[in-house]
Coordinates of C-alpha atoms in Angstrom, one line a residue:
Chain V
E219 CA 9.8 14.1 8.0
A220 CA 6.9 14.0 10.3
G221 CA 5.1 10.7 10.7
V222 CA 1.5 9.8 10.9
A223 CA -0.1 11.7 13.8
Q224 CA -3.0 10.3 15.8
S225 CA -4.9 11.5 18.8
P226 CA -5.9 10.9 21.4
R227 CA -3.4 8.2 22.4
Y228 CA -5.6 6.7 25.0
K229 CA -9.3 6.8 25.7
I230 CA -11.5 5.0 28.2
I231 CA -15.3 5.2 27.7
E232 CA -18.3 3.4 29.0
K233 CA -20.3 1.2 26.6
R234 CA -22.9 3.1 24.6
Q235 CA -20.9 6.3 24.7
S236 CA -19.3 7.7 21.6
V237 CA -15.6 8.4 20.8
A238 CA -13.8 10.0 17.9
F239 CA -10.2 9.5 16.8
W240 CA -8.2 11.9 14.6
C241 CA -5.5 11.2 12.1
N242 CA -3.1 13.4 10.2
P243 CA -1.2 11.4 7.5
I244 CA 2.2 12.1 6.2
S245 CA 2.2 15.1 4.0
G246 CA 1.5 14.3 0.3
H247 CA 0.2 10.8 1.0
A248 CA -3.0 10.3 -0.9
T249 CA -4.0 7.0 0.6
L250 CA -5.2 6.7 4.2
Y251 CA -6.1 3.6 6.1
W252 CA -7.8 2.9 9.5
Y253 CA -7.0 -0.5 11.0
Q254 CA -8.4 -2.1 14.2
Q255 CA -6.0 -4.2 16.2
I256 CA -7.6 -6.3 19.0
L257 CA -5.2 -7.5 21.6
G258 CA -3.4 -10.6 20.5
Q259 CA -4.4 -10.3 16.9
G260 CA -3.1 -8.7 13.8
P261 CA -4.5 -5.4 12.5
K262 CA -7.7 -5.6 10.4
L263 CA -8.5 -3.0 7.8
L264 CA -11.6 -1.0 8.6
I265 CA -11.6 1.6 5.8
Q266 CA -9.3 2.9 3.0
F267 CA -9.4 6.3 1.5
Q268 CA -7.9 7.6 -1.7
N269 CA -7.8 11.4 -1.3
N270 CA -11.3 12.1 0.0
G271 CA -13.0 9.1 -1.6
V272 CA -13.7 5.7 0.1
V273 CA -12.0 2.8 -1.7
D274 CA -12.8 0.0 0.6
D275 CA -15.1 0.0 3.7
S276 CA -16.3 -3.6 3.4
Q277 CA -15.2 -4.5 6.9
L278 CA -16.4 -1.3 8.6
P279 CA -19.4 -2.0 11.0
K280 CA -21.4 0.8 9.5
D281 CA -24.2 0.5 12.1
R282 CA -21.8 2.1 14.7
F283 CA -18.6 3.1 12.9
S284 CA -18.1 6.0 10.6
A285 CA -15.1 7.7 9.0
E286 CA -14.5 10.7 6.9
R287 CA -11.7 12.5 5.1
L288 CA -13.5 15.5 3.8
K289 CA -10.6 17.5 2.4
G290 CA -8.4 14.6 1.5
V291 CA -5.9 15.2 4.3
D292 CA -7.0 14.6 7.9
S293 CA -9.4 11.9 8.8
T294 CA -11.7 11.1 11.8
L295 CA -13.0 7.7 12.9
K296 CA -16.1 7.7 15.1
I297 CA -17.7 5.0 17.1
Q298 CA -21.3 5.5 18.3
P299 CA -22.5 3.7 20.4
A300 CA -19.4 1.8 21.6
K301 CA -19.5 -1.8 22.6
L302 CA -17.2 -3.7 24.9
E303 CA -15.8 -5.6 21.9
D304 CA -14.6 -2.3 20.4
S305 CA -11.8 -2.2 22.9
A306 CA -8.7 -2.2 20.6
V307 CA -6.0 -0.1 19.2
Y308 CA -7.1 2.0 16.2
L309 CA -4.2 2.4 13.8
C310 CA -4.1 5.1 11.2
A311 CA -1.7 4.6 8.3
S312 CA -0.9 6.3 5.0
S313 CA 1.0 5.7 1.8
F314 CA 1.9 7.8 -1.2
N315 CA -0.7 6.0 -3.3
V316 CA -2.3 2.6 -3.7
Q317 CA 0.5 1.3 -6.0
T318 CA 1.6 -2.2 -5.0
G319 CA 4.7 -2.3 -2.9
N320 CA 4.4 1.2 -1.7
T321 CA 5.4 1.4 2.0
I322 CA 2.5 2.0 4.3
Y323 CA 3.5 4.0 7.4
F324 CA 1.6 3.6 10.7
G325 CA 0.9 6.0 13.5
E326 CA 1.4 5.0 17.1
G327 CA -2.3 4.2 17.5
S328 CA -5.2 5.3 19.6
W329 CA -5.8 2.8 22.5
L330 CA -9.5 2.5 23.3
T331 CA -10.9 0.7 26.3
V332 CA -14.7 0.3 26.6
V333 CA -15.9 -0.5 30.1
Chain D
G36 CA -9.3 -14.3 -0.2
N37 CA -5.8 -13.3 0.8
S38 CA -4.5 -14.5 4.1
V39 CA -1.3 -14.8 6.1
T40 CA -0.4 -17.5 8.6
Q41 CA 2.5 -17.1 11.0
M42 CA 3.8 -19.3 13.8
E43 CA 2.2 -18.7 17.1
G44 CA 4.3 -17.3 20.0
P45 CA 5.5 -16.4 22.3
V46 CA 9.0 -17.2 21.3
T47 CA 11.6 -16.9 24.0
L48 CA 15.3 -16.9 23.1
S49 CA 18.6 -16.2 24.8
E50 CA 20.7 -13.4 23.5
E51 CA 22.8 -14.3 20.4
A52 CA 20.5 -17.2 19.5
F53 CA 19.3 -17.8 16.0
L54 CA 15.7 -16.7 15.2
T55 CA 13.2 -18.0 12.7
I56 CA 9.6 -16.9 12.5
N57 CA 7.7 -18.8 9.9
C58 CA 5.2 -17.1 7.6
T59 CA 3.1 -18.6 4.8
Y60 CA 0.6 -16.9 2.7
T61 CA -2.4 -17.5 0.4
A62 CA -3.0 -15.0 -2.4
T63 CA -4.0 -14.7 -6.0
G64 CA -1.2 -13.5 -8.3
Y65 CA 2.0 -12.2 -7.0
P66 CA 1.6 -10.2 -3.8
S67 CA 4.2 -8.0 -2.1
L68 CA 5.3 -9.3 1.3
F69 CA 6.3 -7.4 4.4
W70 CA 7.5 -7.9 7.9
Y71 CA 6.4 -5.2 10.4
V72 CA 7.6 -4.9 14.0
Q73 CA 5.8 -3.5 17.0
Y74 CA 7.9 -2.5 20.0
P75 CA 6.1 -2.2 23.4
G76 CA 3.9 0.9 23.4
E77 CA 4.8 1.9 19.9
G78 CA 3.1 1.7 16.5
L79 CA 3.9 -0.7 13.6
Q80 CA 7.2 -0.1 11.8
L81 CA 8.2 -1.6 8.5
L82 CA 11.1 -4.0 9.1
L83 CA 11.6 -5.3 5.5
K84 CA 9.8 -6.1 2.4
A85 CA 10.0 -8.0 -0.9
T86 CA 8.0 -7.3 -4.0
K87 CA 8.7 -10.3 -6.2
A88 CA 9.7 -13.9 -6.1
D89 CA 13.2 -14.7 -4.9
D90 CA 13.7 -11.2 -3.6
K91 CA 15.4 -11.0 -0.2
G92 CA 14.4 -8.2 2.1
S93 CA 16.9 -7.2 4.9
N94 CA 17.2 -4.7 7.6
K95 CA 18.9 -4.5 11.0
G96 CA 20.3 -8.0 10.7
F97 CA 16.9 -9.5 9.8
E98 CA 16.3 -11.2 6.5
A99 CA 13.4 -12.8 4.7
T100 CA 13.3 -14.4 1.2
Y101 CA 10.1 -14.4 -0.9
R102 CA 9.6 -18.1 -1.9
K103 CA 6.9 -18.5 -4.4
E104 CA 7.2 -22.2 -4.7
T105 CA 6.4 -22.7 -0.9
T106 CA 4.4 -19.5 -0.6
S107 CA 6.6 -18.5 2.3
F108 CA 8.4 -15.5 3.7
H109 CA 10.1 -16.7 6.9
L110 CA 11.9 -14.1 9.0
E111 CA 15.4 -14.9 10.2
K112 CA 18.2 -13.3 12.3
G113 CA 21.5 -14.9 13.1
S114 CA 22.0 -13.4 16.5
V115 CA 19.2 -11.7 18.4
Q116 CA 19.6 -9.0 21.0
V117 CA 17.4 -8.0 24.0
S118 CA 16.4 -4.9 22.0
D119 CA 14.7 -7.2 19.4
S120 CA 12.0 -8.1 21.9
A121 CA 8.8 -7.1 20.1
V122 CA 5.8 -8.4 18.2
Y123 CA 6.5 -9.3 14.6
F124 CA 3.8 -9.3 11.9
C125 CA 3.9 -10.8 8.5
A126 CA 1.8 -9.1 5.9
L127 CA 0.9 -9.1 2.2
S128 CA -0.4 -6.6 -0.2
S129 CA -2.1 -7.8 -3.4
H130 CA -1.0 -6.8 -6.8
S131 CA -4.5 -6.3 -8.0
G132 CA -6.3 -3.0 -7.6
N133 CA -6.5 -1.7 -4.0
T134 CA -3.6 -2.8 -1.9
P135 CA -4.3 -2.6 1.8
L136 CA -2.2 -4.8 3.9
V137 CA -3.5 -8.2 5.2
F138 CA -1.7 -9.2 8.4
G139 CA -1.0 -12.4 10.3
K140 CA -1.8 -12.6 13.9
G141 CA 1.7 -11.6 15.1
T142 CA 4.5 -13.5 16.9
R143 CA 5.8 -12.1 20.2
L144 CA 9.5 -12.5 20.7
S145 CA 11.2 -12.2 24.0
V146 CA 15.0 -12.2 24.2
I147 CA 16.6 -12.7 27.6
A148 CA 20.1 -11.7 28.5

């Protein structure tokens, strides 16, 4: 079974530039998550989708971050304009549904460095 | 709100030593508890989980028991190997409504031969 696919794996941009990350969840998984993992910290949820609807985006910095999952499958996360503190690994994850105890599967992450 | 506290690392052990990584949590109700592992350059992988009190999760020689009375989910392994070197994250998922994972800060384990 294919896992959660993310691209690009690595990106270096200058501050104030924009960047977009793409995620393809495991086939059949209705729930998709984007997490931000800053070096030395645990992942922090940015946004959660159920199919193509947003369930939780309370921790998404909406002045610069946006995310969409238009057809309920793939998702993109965009940062514009980027700040130095956005340097982190952006993890996409998916699960079959939101039911408690369901295993959440993570992609390998997109590593962003803002200089 | 929900939160997870785990022991700070790094933890350095010799091969075949006993490992304990402490994890305690704060949550309303009865969350599900997880340990994830992140090997160098890789994404997070589920190591084990427990969904109710007194459950024991186990995988690859690692074990953790869901202790409601102490709100803990400590990770243990009787004999670590060099290949266990990684960062370990304790996490919880609430039983109410949406269930995104809330993670601890992670504990880096280095095992030396």
